[in-house]
Amino acid sequence: MKTADPELMRAINRFHVIDVVRREGPIARVGIAERTELSPATISAITGALIEQGVLNVLHVDPPEGPTRGRPRIMLDLNASAYHVVGVKLAAHRIGVAVTGFRGDPLGSLVLPVRLARQSPEVIADLVEDGVRQCLADAGLAMEAISGVGVGLPGVIDAVAGVSHWSPILGASPVPFARFLEARTGVRTLIENDANLATLAEHWFGHGRGFADFAVVTVENTIGMGLLVDGRLYRGAHGIGAEFGHVKIDPSGPLCRCGQRGCLDAYASDAGIVREARAAGCLEGNGTPDTHQLIGKLTERALAGEEKLAAIFRRAGEMLGIGVANVVNMLNPPRIIVSGEGLRAGELITGPLLEALDRNVLPVLREATEIVFHPWGDEMWARGAASIVLRQIYEAPWSNDAA
Ligand SMILES: [Zn+2]
């Protein structure tokens, strides 16, 4: 750890000031000082530079009416149009795109319903470029106005190198997908495992605000988990996110997409539920291979009371509960956020999940961990992808050239 590096200290202080204004603005300088515990002189220097750079706006707010009425107070707020960023979510059957301002507020979004399976990474990069250009055109923004693109996708992703090592979308060979996109758009691009991205987004503007330690379990076409430890994303030994979907629930269980047996993913992901439904004779013929369409219909039928199907969803919920119980037993985070489209089945999933959780953790640990369900839509995912770029801008060194 470097010490007494003034540039680094200024960058860290700048990040904390911007972050406090983002979370609590409009806010007066004295309020920033209270929350950051920085000296008034430091706050003045940092906010003065940020105002000059156009990152912060100055607002003059009239004090409340009354006998002690004084001068207007000077409040600071983020300049929402200081930067624009794009977030992209890649899923097996669609591409979600959102463009946001500096606060992460969406200015426009779209979903391209395209099936990405069996497309080459180059073709997928072309499709993402089309989606980004369309989304920007709809929002009336030029590519040159964009400071960065963030992309979330399932799989084993090296966010630092911008390489997908294994992904149900980009395949099992390493793909430098960030470079592919940069070559097409000319804009700096970050890629990140989608569960990690959900974790950062929950920390920023969701149910993880104010928590230094929490986990996010994402239930989608794949099962993922992100883990925040001491306010930082835990990435493991190789800069890689946790692949929670491949935690083993039953060594003699069904074959998973990864080639191993009994993974949580094989029971509780969309693909796992579809496979179970087919094995139980609930799907006639070979039908459409589109898991996304199938899972929507299966969910409707289960919710409408088709018992054989409802049992498959309840079992998926139970397996998820065992997986979450393992997280509680190992890590005991104060909060676990369960999110994703898989929650569309509602009580059918969440009921058995909570029951299995209660059965499989020590009561003393169970009491200390709060479970929050947070169903996410495509826009939230894309906004989360945008927020990883925003976060990097916030962390940029002390300079005018933050982009
Ligand atoms: Zn697996």
Coordinates of C-alpha atoms and ligand atoms in Angstrom, one line a residue:
M1 CA 0.0 0.0 0.0
K2 CA 1.3 3.4 -1.0
T3 CA 1.4 6.0 1.7
A4 CA 1.7 9.8 1.7
D5 CA 1.1 9.9 -2.1
P6 CA -0.6 13.3 -2.4
E7 CA -2.1 12.6 -5.9
L8 CA -3.6 9.4 -4.6
M9 CA -5.0 11.1 -1.5
R10 CA -6.6 13.8 -3.6
A11 CA -8.1 11.3 -6.0
I12 CA -9.6 9.4 -3.0
N13 CA -10.9 12.5 -1.4
R14 CA -12.4 13.7 -4.7
F15 CA -14.1 10.3 -5.0
H16 CA -15.7 10.6 -1.5
V17 CA -16.8 14.2 -2.2
I18 CA -18.5 13.3 -5.5
D19 CA -20.0 10.2 -3.9
V20 CA -21.5 12.1 -1.0
V21 CA -23.0 14.7 -3.4
R22 CA -24.3 11.9 -5.7
R23 CA -26.0 10.2 -2.7
E24 CA -27.2 13.3 -0.8
G25 CA -27.1 16.3 -3.1
P26 CA -28.1 19.0 -3.2
I27 CA -25.9 19.4 -0.2
A28 CA -24.0 22.3 1.5
R29 CA -20.2 22.2 1.9
V30 CA -20.7 21.9 5.7
G31 CA -22.8 18.8 5.1
I32 CA -20.1 17.3 2.8
A33 CA -17.5 18.0 5.5
E34 CA -19.6 16.2 8.2
R35 CA -20.1 13.1 6.1
T36 CA -16.5 12.8 4.7
E37 CA -14.7 14.0 7.8
L38 CA -12.5 16.1 5.6
S39 CA -11.4 19.6 6.7
P40 CA -13.3 22.6 5.4
A41 CA -10.2 23.8 3.5
T42 CA -9.9 20.5 1.7
I43 CA -13.6 20.5 0.9
S44 CA -13.3 24.0 -0.5
A45 CA -10.4 23.1 -2.7
I46 CA -12.0 20.0 -4.0
T47 CA -15.4 21.4 -4.6
G48 CA -13.9 24.6 -6.2
A49 CA -12.1 22.5 -8.7
L50 CA -15.1 20.3 -9.4
I51 CA -17.3 23.4 -10.0
E52 CA -14.7 24.8 -12.4
Q53 CA -14.6 21.4 -14.3
G54 CA -18.4 21.5 -14.6
V55 CA -18.8 18.4 -12.5
L56 CA -20.7 20.1 -9.7
N57 CA -23.5 22.7 -10.1
V58 CA -24.0 25.6 -7.6
L59 CA -27.5 26.2 -6.4
H60 CA -28.7 29.1 -4.4
V61 CA -31.5 27.8 -2.2
D62 CA -33.7 30.2 -0.2
P63 CA -33.8 29.4 3.5
P64 CA -37.2 28.6 5.0
E65 CA -39.5 31.5 5.9
G66 CA -39.4 32.5 9.5
P67 CA -38.1 35.0 12.1
T68 CA -34.5 33.8 11.6
R69 CA -34.5 33.9 7.9
G70 CA -31.0 34.6 6.5
R71 CA -29.2 34.7 3.2
P72 CA -29.7 32.1 0.6
R73 CA -27.7 28.9 1.2
I74 CA -25.2 27.6 -1.3
M75 CA -25.9 24.0 -2.2
L76 CA -23.9 21.8 -4.5
D77 CA -25.3 19.1 -6.8
L78 CA -23.9 16.9 -9.5
N79 CA -24.1 18.3 -13.0
A80 CA -26.2 15.5 -14.6
S81 CA -24.9 16.4 -18.0
A82 CA -21.2 16.5 -17.1
Y83 CA -20.8 13.0 -18.5
H84 CA -22.9 10.6 -20.5
V85 CA -22.3 6.9 -20.4
V86 CA -23.8 3.8 -22.0
G87 CA -24.7 0.5 -20.3
V88 CA -25.3 -2.7 -22.1
K89 CA -26.7 -6.0 -20.8
L90 CA -26.1 -9.1 -22.9
A91 CA -28.5 -12.0 -22.3
A92 CA -29.0 -15.2 -24.3
H93 CA -32.0 -13.8 -26.1
R94 CA -31.6 -10.0 -26.1
I95 CA -29.4 -7.0 -25.8
G96 CA -30.5 -4.2 -23.4
V97 CA -29.0 -0.7 -23.8
A98 CA -29.4 2.4 -21.7
V99 CA -27.7 5.8 -21.9
T100 CA -27.5 7.7 -18.6
G101 CA -26.2 11.1 -17.4
F102 CA -23.7 11.6 -14.6
R103 CA -26.2 10.7 -11.9
G104 CA -27.0 7.3 -13.5
D105 CA -30.5 8.5 -14.4
P106 CA -31.6 6.9 -17.7
L107 CA -32.0 9.3 -20.7
G108 CA -33.1 6.5 -23.0
S109 CA -33.1 2.7 -23.3
L110 CA -34.0 0.0 -25.7
V111 CA -34.1 -3.8 -25.9
L112 CA -33.1 -5.6 -29.1
P113 CA -34.8 -9.0 -29.1
V114 CA -32.0 -11.0 -30.8
R115 CA -30.9 -14.5 -30.0
L116 CA -27.2 -14.4 -29.4
A117 CA -26.6 -18.1 -29.1
R118 CA -24.4 -19.5 -31.9
Q119 CA -23.5 -16.0 -33.2
S120 CA -19.8 -15.3 -33.4
P121 CA -18.3 -12.7 -30.9
E122 CA -17.7 -10.4 -33.9
V123 CA -21.3 -10.6 -34.9
I124 CA -22.4 -10.0 -31.3
A125 CA -20.1 -6.9 -31.2
D126 CA -21.7 -5.6 -34.4
L127 CA -25.2 -6.1 -32.9
V128 CA -24.2 -4.3 -29.7
E129 CA -22.7 -1.4 -31.8
D130 CA -26.0 -1.1 -33.7
G131 CA -28.0 -1.1 -30.4
V132 CA -25.7 1.6 -28.9
R133 CA -25.9 3.8 -32.0
Q134 CA -29.7 3.4 -32.1
C135 CA -30.1 4.2 -28.4
L136 CA -27.9 7.3 -28.7
A137 CA -29.8 8.5 -31.8
D138 CA -33.1 8.1 -29.9
A139 CA -31.6 10.2 -27.0
G140 CA -30.2 12.8 -29.4
L141 CA -26.6 12.2 -28.4
A142 CA -23.5 11.7 -30.5
M143 CA -21.0 8.9 -29.9
E144 CA -18.4 11.6 -29.2
A145 CA -20.5 12.7 -26.2
I146 CA -20.1 9.3 -24.5
S147 CA -17.4 8.9 -21.9
G148 CA -17.5 5.1 -21.7
V149 CA -19.5 2.0 -22.4
G150 CA -20.1 -0.7 -19.7
V151 CA -21.2 -4.2 -20.7
G152 CA -22.5 -6.8 -18.4
L153 CA -22.7 -10.5 -19.4
P154 CA -22.8 -13.9 -17.6
G155 CA -19.6 -15.9 -17.4
V156 CA -16.1 -15.8 -16.2
I157 CA -15.0 -12.3 -17.1
D158 CA -11.7 -10.6 -16.5
A159 CA -12.9 -7.0 -16.1
V160 CA -9.4 -5.6 -15.9
A161 CA -8.2 -7.1 -19.1
G162 CA -11.6 -6.8 -20.8
V163 CA -11.6 -10.5 -21.7
S164 CA -14.4 -13.1 -21.5
H165 CA -12.8 -16.4 -20.5
W166 CA -15.9 -18.4 -20.5
S167 CA -19.5 -17.2 -21.2
P168 CA -22.7 -18.9 -22.3
I169 CA -22.9 -16.0 -24.8
L170 CA -19.3 -15.6 -26.1
G171 CA -18.2 -19.2 -25.8
A172 CA -15.5 -21.1 -24.0
S173 CA -12.4 -19.5 -25.7
P174 CA -11.0 -16.2 -24.5
V175 CA -12.5 -13.2 -26.3
P176 CA -11.2 -9.6 -25.9
F177 CA -14.7 -8.3 -26.1
A178 CA -13.9 -4.8 -24.7
R179 CA -11.4 -4.3 -27.5
F180 CA -13.9 -5.6 -30.1
L181 CA -16.4 -2.9 -29.1
E182 CA -13.8 -0.1 -28.7
A183 CA -12.7 -0.8 -32.3
R184 CA -16.3 -0.3 -33.5
T185 CA -17.4 2.7 -31.4
G186 CA -14.1 4.5 -30.6
V187 CA -15.3 4.7 -27.0
R188 CA -13.5 3.2 -24.0
T189 CA -15.4 0.0 -22.9
L190 CA -15.5 -2.0 -19.7
I191 CA -16.9 -5.5 -19.5
E192 CA -18.0 -7.1 -16.2
N193 CA -19.6 -10.3 -15.0
D194 CA -23.3 -9.4 -14.8
A195 CA -23.7 -10.5 -11.1
N196 CA -20.7 -8.3 -10.2
L197 CA -22.3 -5.5 -12.1
A198 CA -25.6 -6.0 -10.2
T199 CA -23.7 -5.9 -7.0
L200 CA -22.0 -2.6 -7.8
A201 CA -25.4 -1.2 -9.0
E202 CA -27.1 -2.3 -5.8
H203 CA -24.4 -0.7 -3.8
W204 CA -24.7 2.5 -5.8
F205 CA -28.4 3.0 -6.1
G206 CA -30.2 -0.1 -4.9
H207 CA -30.7 -2.1 -1.7
G208 CA -27.0 -2.3 -0.9
R209 CA -26.6 1.4 -0.2
G210 CA -24.8 2.0 3.0
F211 CA -23.7 -1.7 3.3
A212 CA -19.9 -2.5 3.2
D213 CA -20.6 -6.2 3.1
F214 CA -23.4 -7.9 1.2
A215 CA -24.0 -10.5 -1.5
V216 CA -26.2 -10.4 -4.6
V217 CA -27.6 -13.6 -6.0
T218 CA -28.8 -13.2 -9.6
V219 CA -31.4 -15.7 -10.9
E220 CA -31.6 -15.4 -14.7
N221 CA -30.9 -17.6 -17.6
T222 CA -27.8 -18.4 -15.4
I223 CA -27.3 -18.2 -11.6
G224 CA -24.6 -15.8 -10.5
M225 CA -23.4 -14.1 -7.3
G226 CA -21.5 -10.9 -6.6
L227 CA -19.9 -10.2 -3.2
L228 CA -19.0 -6.9 -1.7
V229 CA -16.4 -7.2 1.1
D230 CA -15.3 -4.1 3.0
G231 CA -16.9 -1.9 0.3
R232 CA -15.0 -3.6 -2.5
L233 CA -16.0 -6.3 -5.0
Y234 CA -14.5 -9.6 -4.2
R235 CA -12.9 -10.9 -7.4
G236 CA -10.9 -13.9 -6.3
A237 CA -7.4 -14.8 -7.2
H238 CA -7.5 -14.0 -10.9
G239 CA -9.7 -10.9 -11.1
I240 CA -12.7 -13.2 -11.7
G241 CA -16.2 -13.1 -10.1
A242 CA -17.7 -15.9 -8.2
E243 CA -19.5 -18.5 -10.3
F244 CA -22.1 -19.3 -7.8
G245 CA -24.2 -21.2 -10.3
H246 CA -21.7 -24.0 -10.4
V247 CA -21.7 -24.6 -6.6
K248 CA -22.5 -28.3 -6.2
I249 CA -25.9 -29.2 -4.6
D250 CA -25.9 -32.9 -5.4
P251 CA -22.9 -34.9 -6.7
S252 CA -25.2 -37.3 -8.6
G253 CA -27.5 -34.6 -9.8
P254 CA -28.3 -33.6 -13.4
L255 CA -25.6 -32.7 -15.9
C256 CA -24.9 -29.0 -16.0
R257 CA -24.0 -26.8 -19.0
C258 CA -20.5 -26.6 -17.6
G259 CA -20.0 -30.3 -18.1
Q260 CA -20.1 -31.2 -14.4
R261 CA -22.9 -32.7 -12.3
G262 CA -25.4 -31.4 -9.7
C263 CA -24.6 -27.6 -10.0
L264 CA -27.2 -25.1 -8.6
D265 CA -27.5 -23.8 -12.2
A266 CA -28.7 -27.2 -13.4
Y267 CA -31.8 -27.0 -11.1
A268 CA -32.6 -23.3 -10.7
S269 CA -31.6 -21.5 -13.9
D270 CA -34.2 -21.0 -16.7
A271 CA -32.4 -23.6 -18.7
G272 CA -32.5 -26.0 -15.8
I273 CA -36.2 -25.5 -15.2
V274 CA -37.0 -26.0 -18.9
R275 CA -34.9 -29.2 -18.9
E276 CA -36.8 -30.5 -15.8
A277 CA -40.1 -29.6 -17.4
R278 CA -39.2 -31.5 -20.5
A279 CA -38.1 -34.6 -18.5
A280 CA -41.4 -34.5 -16.6
G281 CA -43.4 -34.5 -19.9
C282 CA -44.7 -30.9 -19.5
L283 CA -43.3 -29.9 -22.9
E284 CA -44.6 -31.6 -26.0
G285 CA -42.3 -32.4 -28.8
N286 CA -39.0 -30.7 -29.3
G287 CA -40.7 -27.3 -29.7
T288 CA -38.9 -24.0 -29.9
P289 CA -35.4 -24.0 -28.4
D290 CA -35.9 -20.5 -27.2
T291 CA -35.5 -20.8 -23.4
H292 CA -36.7 -17.3 -22.8
Q293 CA -40.1 -17.9 -24.5
L294 CA -40.5 -21.3 -22.9
I295 CA -39.7 -20.1 -19.4
G296 CA -42.3 -17.3 -19.7
K297 CA -45.0 -19.8 -20.7
L298 CA -44.0 -22.4 -18.1
T299 CA -44.1 -19.7 -15.4
E300 CA -47.6 -18.7 -16.4
R301 CA -48.8 -22.3 -16.4
A302 CA -47.2 -23.0 -13.0
L303 CA -48.7 -19.8 -11.5
A304 CA -52.1 -20.8 -13.0
G305 CA -52.0 -24.0 -10.9
E306 CA -50.5 -26.7 -13.1
E307 CA -49.2 -28.8 -10.2
K308 CA -46.4 -30.8 -12.0
L309 CA -44.8 -27.5 -13.2
A310 CA -45.4 -25.7 -9.9
A311 CA -43.5 -28.5 -8.2
I312 CA -40.5 -27.9 -10.6
F313 CA -40.4 -24.2 -9.7
R314 CA -40.7 -25.0 -6.0
R315 CA -37.8 -27.4 -6.3
A316 CA -35.8 -24.7 -8.0
G317 CA -36.6 -22.3 -5.2
E318 CA -35.6 -25.0 -2.6
M319 CA -32.2 -25.5 -4.4
L320 CA -31.6 -21.8 -4.5
G321 CA -32.4 -21.7 -0.8
I322 CA -29.8 -24.4 -0.1
G323 CA -27.3 -22.4 -2.2
V324 CA -28.1 -19.2 -0.3
A325 CA -27.8 -21.1 3.0
N326 CA -24.3 -22.1 2.0
V327 CA -23.5 -18.4 1.5
V328 CA -24.9 -17.6 4.9
N329 CA -23.0 -20.5 6.6
M330 CA -19.8 -19.5 5.0
L331 CA -19.9 -15.7 5.0
N332 CA -22.8 -14.6 7.1
P333 CA -23.2 -11.2 5.3
P334 CA -25.7 -8.8 6.9
R335 CA -27.7 -8.7 3.7
I336 CA -28.3 -10.9 0.7
I337 CA -30.2 -9.5 -2.2
V338 CA -31.8 -12.0 -4.5
S339 CA -32.5 -10.4 -7.9
G340 CA -33.2 -11.2 -11.5
E341 CA -35.9 -12.3 -13.8
G342 CA -36.1 -15.7 -12.2
L343 CA -38.2 -14.0 -9.5
R344 CA -41.1 -13.7 -12.0
A345 CA -42.5 -16.9 -10.5
G346 CA -42.9 -15.0 -7.2
E347 CA -43.9 -17.0 -4.2
L348 CA -43.4 -20.3 -6.1
I349 CA -39.7 -19.5 -5.9
T350 CA -39.3 -17.3 -2.8
G351 CA -41.4 -19.4 -0.5
P352 CA -39.5 -22.6 -0.8
L353 CA -36.2 -20.6 -0.9
L354 CA -36.9 -19.0 2.5
E355 CA -38.0 -22.4 3.9
A356 CA -34.9 -24.2 2.7
L357 CA -32.8 -21.4 4.0
D358 CA -34.3 -21.6 7.5
R359 CA -33.8 -25.4 7.5
N360 CA -30.1 -25.2 6.5
V361 CA -28.5 -22.4 8.5
L362 CA -27.9 -22.1 12.2
P363 CA -30.6 -19.8 13.7
V364 CA -28.0 -17.5 15.1
L365 CA -26.6 -16.9 11.6
R366 CA -30.1 -16.7 10.0
E367 CA -31.1 -13.9 12.4
A368 CA -28.1 -11.8 11.4
T369 CA -28.7 -12.1 7.6
E370 CA -31.5 -10.2 6.0
I371 CA -32.9 -11.5 2.7
V372 CA -34.2 -8.9 0.2
F373 CA -35.9 -9.8 -3.1
H374 CA -35.3 -7.3 -5.9
P375 CA -36.7 -8.3 -9.3
W376 CA -34.6 -6.5 -12.0
G377 CA -35.7 -5.5 -15.5
D378 CA -33.5 -4.9 -18.5
E379 CA -33.3 -1.2 -17.9
M380 CA -32.0 -1.7 -14.4
W381 CA -29.4 -4.1 -15.7
A382 CA -28.3 -1.7 -18.4
R383 CA -28.3 1.2 -15.8
G384 CA -26.1 -1.0 -13.6
A385 CA -23.7 -1.5 -16.6
A386 CA -23.6 2.3 -17.0
S387 CA -22.8 2.8 -13.3
I388 CA -19.6 0.8 -13.5
V389 CA -18.4 3.4 -16.0
L390 CA -19.6 6.3 -13.9
R391 CA -17.8 4.8 -10.9
Q392 CA -14.6 4.7 -12.8
I393 CA -15.1 8.4 -13.8
Y394 CA -15.6 9.2 -10.1
E395 CA -12.4 7.5 -9.3
A396 CA -10.4 9.1 -12.1
P397 CA -7.3 11.0 -11.0
W398 CA -7.4 14.6 -10.1
S399 CA -7.6 16.2 -13.5
N400 CA -9.7 17.9 -16.1
D401 CA -9.5 14.9 -18.3
A402 CA -11.6 12.6 -16.2
A403 CA -13.1 10.9 -19.2
Ligands
ZN1 ZN -22.2 -26.2 -13.7

